[in-house]
mmCIF file of C-alpha atoms in Angstrom:
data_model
loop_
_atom_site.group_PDB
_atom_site.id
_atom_site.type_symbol
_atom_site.label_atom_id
_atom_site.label_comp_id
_atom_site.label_asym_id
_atom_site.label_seq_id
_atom_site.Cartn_x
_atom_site.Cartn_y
_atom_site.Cartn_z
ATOM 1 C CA UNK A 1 115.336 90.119 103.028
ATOM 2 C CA UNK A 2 111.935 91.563 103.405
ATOM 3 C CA UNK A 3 110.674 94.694 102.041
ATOM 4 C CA UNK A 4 110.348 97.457 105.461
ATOM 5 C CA UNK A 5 107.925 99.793 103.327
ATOM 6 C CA UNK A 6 106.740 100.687 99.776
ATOM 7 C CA UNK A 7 107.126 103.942 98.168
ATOM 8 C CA UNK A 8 104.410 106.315 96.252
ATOM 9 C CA UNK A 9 105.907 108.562 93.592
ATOM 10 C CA UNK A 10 104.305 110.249 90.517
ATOM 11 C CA UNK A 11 105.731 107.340 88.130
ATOM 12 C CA UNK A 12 103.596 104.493 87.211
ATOM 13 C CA UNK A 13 106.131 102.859 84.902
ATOM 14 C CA UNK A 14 109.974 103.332 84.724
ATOM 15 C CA UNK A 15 110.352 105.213 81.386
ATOM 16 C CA UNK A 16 110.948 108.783 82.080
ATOM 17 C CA UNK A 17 112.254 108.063 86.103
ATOM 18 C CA UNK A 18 115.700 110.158 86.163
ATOM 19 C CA UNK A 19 118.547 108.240 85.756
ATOM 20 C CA UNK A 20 119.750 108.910 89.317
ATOM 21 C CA UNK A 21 118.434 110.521 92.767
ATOM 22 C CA UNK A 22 118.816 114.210 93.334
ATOM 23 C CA UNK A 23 118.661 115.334 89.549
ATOM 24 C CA UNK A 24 115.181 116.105 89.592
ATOM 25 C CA UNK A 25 114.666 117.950 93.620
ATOM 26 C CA UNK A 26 110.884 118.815 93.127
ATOM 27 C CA UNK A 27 109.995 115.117 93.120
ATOM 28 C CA UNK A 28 107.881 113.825 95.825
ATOM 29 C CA UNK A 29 107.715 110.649 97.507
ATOM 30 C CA UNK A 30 105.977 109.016 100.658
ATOM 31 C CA UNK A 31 107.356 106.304 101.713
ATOM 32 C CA UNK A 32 104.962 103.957 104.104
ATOM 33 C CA UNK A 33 105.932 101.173 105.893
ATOM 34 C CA UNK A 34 104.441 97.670 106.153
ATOM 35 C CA UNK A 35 102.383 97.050 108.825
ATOM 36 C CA UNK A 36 104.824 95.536 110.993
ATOM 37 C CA UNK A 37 107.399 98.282 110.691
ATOM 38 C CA UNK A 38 105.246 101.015 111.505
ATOM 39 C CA UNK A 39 106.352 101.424 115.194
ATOM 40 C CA UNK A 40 107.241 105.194 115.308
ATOM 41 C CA UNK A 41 110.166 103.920 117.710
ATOM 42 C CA UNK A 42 111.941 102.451 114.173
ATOM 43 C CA UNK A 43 112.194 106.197 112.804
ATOM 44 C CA UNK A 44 112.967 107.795 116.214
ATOM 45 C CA UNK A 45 116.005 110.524 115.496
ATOM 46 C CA UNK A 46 115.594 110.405 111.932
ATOM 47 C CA UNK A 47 113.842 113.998 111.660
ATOM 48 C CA UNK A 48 117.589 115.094 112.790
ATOM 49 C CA UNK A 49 118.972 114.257 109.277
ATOM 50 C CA UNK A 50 118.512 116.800 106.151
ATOM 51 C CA UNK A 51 118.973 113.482 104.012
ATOM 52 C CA UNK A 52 118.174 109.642 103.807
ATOM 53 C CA UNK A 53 120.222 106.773 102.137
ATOM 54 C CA UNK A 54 116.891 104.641 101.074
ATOM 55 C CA UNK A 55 118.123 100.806 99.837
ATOM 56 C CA UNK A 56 115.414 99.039 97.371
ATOM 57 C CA UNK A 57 114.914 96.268 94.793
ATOM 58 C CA UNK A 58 114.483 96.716 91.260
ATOM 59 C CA UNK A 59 110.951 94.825 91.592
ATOM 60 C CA UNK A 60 110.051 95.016 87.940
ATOM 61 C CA UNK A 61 113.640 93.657 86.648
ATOM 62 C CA UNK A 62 113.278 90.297 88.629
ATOM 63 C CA UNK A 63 113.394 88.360 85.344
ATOM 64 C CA UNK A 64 115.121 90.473 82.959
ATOM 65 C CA UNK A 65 118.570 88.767 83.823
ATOM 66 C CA UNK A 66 121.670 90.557 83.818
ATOM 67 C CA UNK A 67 125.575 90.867 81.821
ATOM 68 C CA UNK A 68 128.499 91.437 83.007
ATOM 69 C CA UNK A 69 128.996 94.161 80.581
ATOM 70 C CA UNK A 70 126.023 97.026 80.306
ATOM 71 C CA UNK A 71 125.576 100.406 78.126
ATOM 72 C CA UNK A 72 125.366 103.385 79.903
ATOM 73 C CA UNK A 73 122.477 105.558 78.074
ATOM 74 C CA UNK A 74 124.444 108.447 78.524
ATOM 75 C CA UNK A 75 126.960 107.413 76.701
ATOM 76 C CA UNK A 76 124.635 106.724 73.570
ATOM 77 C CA UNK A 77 123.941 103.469 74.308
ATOM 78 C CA UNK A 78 126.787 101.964 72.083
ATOM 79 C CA UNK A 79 129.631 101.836 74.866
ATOM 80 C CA UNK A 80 129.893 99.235 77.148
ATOM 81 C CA UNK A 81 131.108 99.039 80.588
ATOM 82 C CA UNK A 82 131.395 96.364 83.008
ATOM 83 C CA UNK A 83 128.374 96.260 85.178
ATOM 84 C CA UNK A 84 130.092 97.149 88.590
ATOM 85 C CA UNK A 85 130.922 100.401 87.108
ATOM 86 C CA UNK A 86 127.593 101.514 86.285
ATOM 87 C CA UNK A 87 124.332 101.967 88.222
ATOM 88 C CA UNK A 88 122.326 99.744 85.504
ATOM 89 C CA UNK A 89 119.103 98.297 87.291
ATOM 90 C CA UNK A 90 119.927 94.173 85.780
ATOM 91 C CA UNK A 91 122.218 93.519 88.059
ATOM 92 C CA UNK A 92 123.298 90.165 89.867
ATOM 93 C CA UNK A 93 121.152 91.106 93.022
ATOM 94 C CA UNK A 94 118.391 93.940 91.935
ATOM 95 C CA UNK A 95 119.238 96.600 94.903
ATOM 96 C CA UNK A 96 118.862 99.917 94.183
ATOM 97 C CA UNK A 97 120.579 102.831 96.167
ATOM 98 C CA UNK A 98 119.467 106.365 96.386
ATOM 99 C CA UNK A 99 120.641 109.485 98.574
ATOM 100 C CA UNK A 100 117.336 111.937 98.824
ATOM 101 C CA UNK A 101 116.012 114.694 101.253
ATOM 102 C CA UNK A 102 114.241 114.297 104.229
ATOM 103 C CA UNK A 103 111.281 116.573 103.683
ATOM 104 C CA UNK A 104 109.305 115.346 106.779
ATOM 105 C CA UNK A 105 108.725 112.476 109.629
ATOM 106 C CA UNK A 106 105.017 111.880 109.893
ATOM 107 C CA UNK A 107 103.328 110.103 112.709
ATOM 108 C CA UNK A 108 100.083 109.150 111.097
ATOM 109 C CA UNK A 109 97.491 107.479 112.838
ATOM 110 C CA UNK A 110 96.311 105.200 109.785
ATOM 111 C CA UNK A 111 99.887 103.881 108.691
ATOM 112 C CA UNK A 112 101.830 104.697 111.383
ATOM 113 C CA UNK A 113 105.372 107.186 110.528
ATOM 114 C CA UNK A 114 105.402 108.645 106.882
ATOM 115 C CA UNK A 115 108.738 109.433 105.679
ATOM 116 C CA UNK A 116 108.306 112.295 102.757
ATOM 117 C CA UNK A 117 111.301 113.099 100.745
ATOM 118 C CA UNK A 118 112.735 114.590 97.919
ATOM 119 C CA UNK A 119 114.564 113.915 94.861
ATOM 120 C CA UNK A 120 113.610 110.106 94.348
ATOM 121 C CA UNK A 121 114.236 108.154 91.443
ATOM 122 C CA UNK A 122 112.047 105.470 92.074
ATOM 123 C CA UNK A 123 109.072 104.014 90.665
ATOM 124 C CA UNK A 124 105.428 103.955 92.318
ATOM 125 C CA UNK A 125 105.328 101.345 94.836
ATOM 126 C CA UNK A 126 108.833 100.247 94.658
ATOM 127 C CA UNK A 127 109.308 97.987 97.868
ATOM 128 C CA UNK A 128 112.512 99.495 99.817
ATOM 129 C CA UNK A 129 114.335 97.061 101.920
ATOM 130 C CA UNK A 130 116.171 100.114 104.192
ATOM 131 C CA UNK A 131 116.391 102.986 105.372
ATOM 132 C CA UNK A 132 120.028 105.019 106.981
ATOM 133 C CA UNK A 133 120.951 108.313 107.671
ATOM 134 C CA UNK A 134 122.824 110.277 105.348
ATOM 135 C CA UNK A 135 125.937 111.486 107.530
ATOM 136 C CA UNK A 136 128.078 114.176 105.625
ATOM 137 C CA UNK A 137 131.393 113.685 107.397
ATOM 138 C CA UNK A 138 131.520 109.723 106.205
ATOM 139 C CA UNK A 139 129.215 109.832 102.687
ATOM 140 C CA UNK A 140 130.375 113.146 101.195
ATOM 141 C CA UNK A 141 134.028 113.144 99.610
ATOM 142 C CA UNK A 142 134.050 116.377 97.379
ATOM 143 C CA UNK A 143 137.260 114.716 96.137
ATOM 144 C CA UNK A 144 136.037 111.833 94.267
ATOM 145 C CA UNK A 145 136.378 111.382 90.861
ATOM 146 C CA UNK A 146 133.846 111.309 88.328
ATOM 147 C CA UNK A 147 134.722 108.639 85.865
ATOM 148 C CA UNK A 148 133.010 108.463 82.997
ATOM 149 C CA UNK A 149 130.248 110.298 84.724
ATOM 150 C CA UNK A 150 131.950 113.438 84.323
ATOM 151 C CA UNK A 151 130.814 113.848 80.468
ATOM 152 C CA UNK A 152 127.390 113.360 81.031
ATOM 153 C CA UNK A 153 126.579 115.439 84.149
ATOM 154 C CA UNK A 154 125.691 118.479 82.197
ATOM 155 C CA UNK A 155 123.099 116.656 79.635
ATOM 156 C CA UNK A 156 119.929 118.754 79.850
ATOM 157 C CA UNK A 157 117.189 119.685 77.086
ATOM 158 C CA UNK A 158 115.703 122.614 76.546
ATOM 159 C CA UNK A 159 111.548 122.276 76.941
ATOM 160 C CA UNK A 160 109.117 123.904 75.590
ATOM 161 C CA UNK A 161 105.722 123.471 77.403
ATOM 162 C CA UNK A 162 102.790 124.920 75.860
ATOM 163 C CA UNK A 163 100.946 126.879 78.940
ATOM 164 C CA UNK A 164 98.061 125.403 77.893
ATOM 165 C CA UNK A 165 99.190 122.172 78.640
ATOM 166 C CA UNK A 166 101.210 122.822 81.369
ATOM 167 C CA UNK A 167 98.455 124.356 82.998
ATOM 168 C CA UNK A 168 96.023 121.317 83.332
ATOM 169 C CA UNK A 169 98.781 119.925 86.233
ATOM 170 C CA UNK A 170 98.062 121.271 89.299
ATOM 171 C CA UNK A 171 100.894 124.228 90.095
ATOM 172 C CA UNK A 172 102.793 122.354 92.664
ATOM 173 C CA UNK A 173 103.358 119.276 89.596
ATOM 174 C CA UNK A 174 104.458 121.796 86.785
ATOM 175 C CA UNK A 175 107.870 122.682 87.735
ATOM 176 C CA UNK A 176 108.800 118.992 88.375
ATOM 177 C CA UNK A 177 107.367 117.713 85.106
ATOM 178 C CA UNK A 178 109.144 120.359 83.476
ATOM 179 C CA UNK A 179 112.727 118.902 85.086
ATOM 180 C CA UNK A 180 111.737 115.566 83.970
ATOM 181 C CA UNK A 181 111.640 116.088 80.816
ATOM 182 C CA UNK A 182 114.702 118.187 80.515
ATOM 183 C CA UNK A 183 116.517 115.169 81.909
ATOM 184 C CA UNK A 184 116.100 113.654 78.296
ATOM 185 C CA UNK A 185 113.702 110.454 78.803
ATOM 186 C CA UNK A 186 114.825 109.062 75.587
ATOM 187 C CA UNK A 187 116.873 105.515 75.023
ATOM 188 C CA UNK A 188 121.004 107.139 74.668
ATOM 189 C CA UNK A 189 120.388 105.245 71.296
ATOM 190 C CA UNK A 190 117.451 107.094 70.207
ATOM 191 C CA UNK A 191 117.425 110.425 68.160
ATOM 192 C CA UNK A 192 114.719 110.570 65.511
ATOM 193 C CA UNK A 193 113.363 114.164 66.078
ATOM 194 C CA UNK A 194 110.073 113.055 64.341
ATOM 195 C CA UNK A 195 109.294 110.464 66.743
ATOM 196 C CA UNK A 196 106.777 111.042 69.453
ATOM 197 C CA UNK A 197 107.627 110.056 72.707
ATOM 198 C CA UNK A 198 105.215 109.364 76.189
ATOM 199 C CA UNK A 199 106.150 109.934 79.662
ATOM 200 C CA UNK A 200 103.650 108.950 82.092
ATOM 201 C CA UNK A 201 104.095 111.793 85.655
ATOM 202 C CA UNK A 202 101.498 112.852 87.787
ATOM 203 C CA UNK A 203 98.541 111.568 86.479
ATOM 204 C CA UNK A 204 99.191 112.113 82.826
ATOM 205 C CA UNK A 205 100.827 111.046 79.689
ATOM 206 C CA UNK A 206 103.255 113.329 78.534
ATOM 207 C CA UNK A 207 104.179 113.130 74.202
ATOM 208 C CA UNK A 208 106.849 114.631 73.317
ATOM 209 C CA UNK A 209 109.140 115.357 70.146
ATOM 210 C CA UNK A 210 113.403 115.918 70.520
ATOM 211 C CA UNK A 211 114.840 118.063 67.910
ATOM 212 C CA UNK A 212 118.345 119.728 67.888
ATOM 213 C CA UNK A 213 118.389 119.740 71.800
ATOM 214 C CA UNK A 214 114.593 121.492 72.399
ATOM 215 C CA UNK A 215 111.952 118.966 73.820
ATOM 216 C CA UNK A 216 109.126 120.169 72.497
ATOM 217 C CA UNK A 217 105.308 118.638 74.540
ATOM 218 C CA UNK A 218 102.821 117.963 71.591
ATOM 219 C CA UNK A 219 100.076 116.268 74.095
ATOM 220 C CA UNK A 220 98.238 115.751 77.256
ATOM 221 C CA UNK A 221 96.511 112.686 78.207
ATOM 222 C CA UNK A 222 95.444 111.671 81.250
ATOM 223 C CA UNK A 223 96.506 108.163 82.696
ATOM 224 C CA UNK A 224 94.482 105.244 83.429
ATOM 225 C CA UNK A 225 94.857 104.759 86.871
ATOM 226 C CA UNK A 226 97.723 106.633 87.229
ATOM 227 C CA UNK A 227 100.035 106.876 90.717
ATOM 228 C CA UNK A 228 98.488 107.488 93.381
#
């Protein structure tokens, strides 16, 4: 397999992505294709669908190696489960899968169609390897069980932002950095509320401090060559 495109997204490194795609809507990604893919023929139709199924390799776990037992961080870290029932990135083959929404189909003239879409949990640059339609009346069962899934759906922080802080993103950035961190960044193993922890989103580094369910932003600092 060969990567079709790479995607740009506000997250230079993986700490801090949400654990899945759709948690976190206000995220924005542009996905641009390689130079070979970018016939506009390739995405004809696709500005039909209100959502995407985008398939992609876990590029920076190539040598991490994988078990065939994993902890889920949402369930603190301490239980394991047997990799093919859990969405852990060290897997036998590193292919990730995420449903997101189709925001726009772009026919640029420098790199050719520019998919923009919504919701991604993906890192800057990540290669994806495909792109399908999302088609309601075969992916959606409302049905489905949950699993274990069911007792961590609802995990959320409260955050406090100072406005002064907040304020030094540009508006469109602030509610999306805001749902980030209310996802809970943390290792499911990690709860020392004096600890100071650093998300890096939009262009800055984001430290933070957990205590009794509030995440509470102690810093700003601005990236080094953050995503683009």
């Amino acid at each position: 397999m060969e990567a079709i495109a790479h995607i740009r997204t506000d997250f230079p490194e993986k700490f801090g992505i949400p654990r899945q795609s759709g948690l976190v809507e206000g995220l924005e990604g542009r996905i641009i294709f390689e130079p070979k893919f970018r016939n506009p023929d390739g995405v004809r139709g696709l500005e039909q669908f209100s959502h995407i199924w985008i398939l992609w390799q876990f590029s920076e776990n190539e040598k991490a190696g994988w078990s065939f037992t994993v902890r889920p961080p949402r369930l603190g870290g301490n239980t394991r489960l047997g990799v093919f029932a859990t969405r852990s990135p060290f897997r036998p083959n590193g292919i990730g899968l995420s449903c997101v929404r189709l925001k726009s189909v772009e026919l640029t003239e420098k790199e050719g169609p520019v998919l923009t879409v919504l919701g991604a949990d993906l890192m800057d640059n990540t290669p994806i390897l495909d792109i399908k339609p999302y088609i309601p009346v075969a992916d959606c069962h409302p049905e489905a069980s949950q699993g274990y899934t069911a007792e961590t759906k609802k995990h959320a922080l409260q955050v406090e932002f100072p406005a002064q802080l907040l304020e030094r993103y540009p508006e469109e950035k602030r509610e999306a950095a805001t749902a980030v961190l209310a996802q809970d960044p943390r290792p499911g193993y990690s709860s020392d509320p004096e600890r100071i922890y650093g998300v890096a989103f939009a262009g800055f580094d984001i430290k933070f401090r957990v205590r009794d369910g509030v995440l509470t932003v102690c810093g700003l600092e601005e990236c080094q060559g953050g995503a683009g």
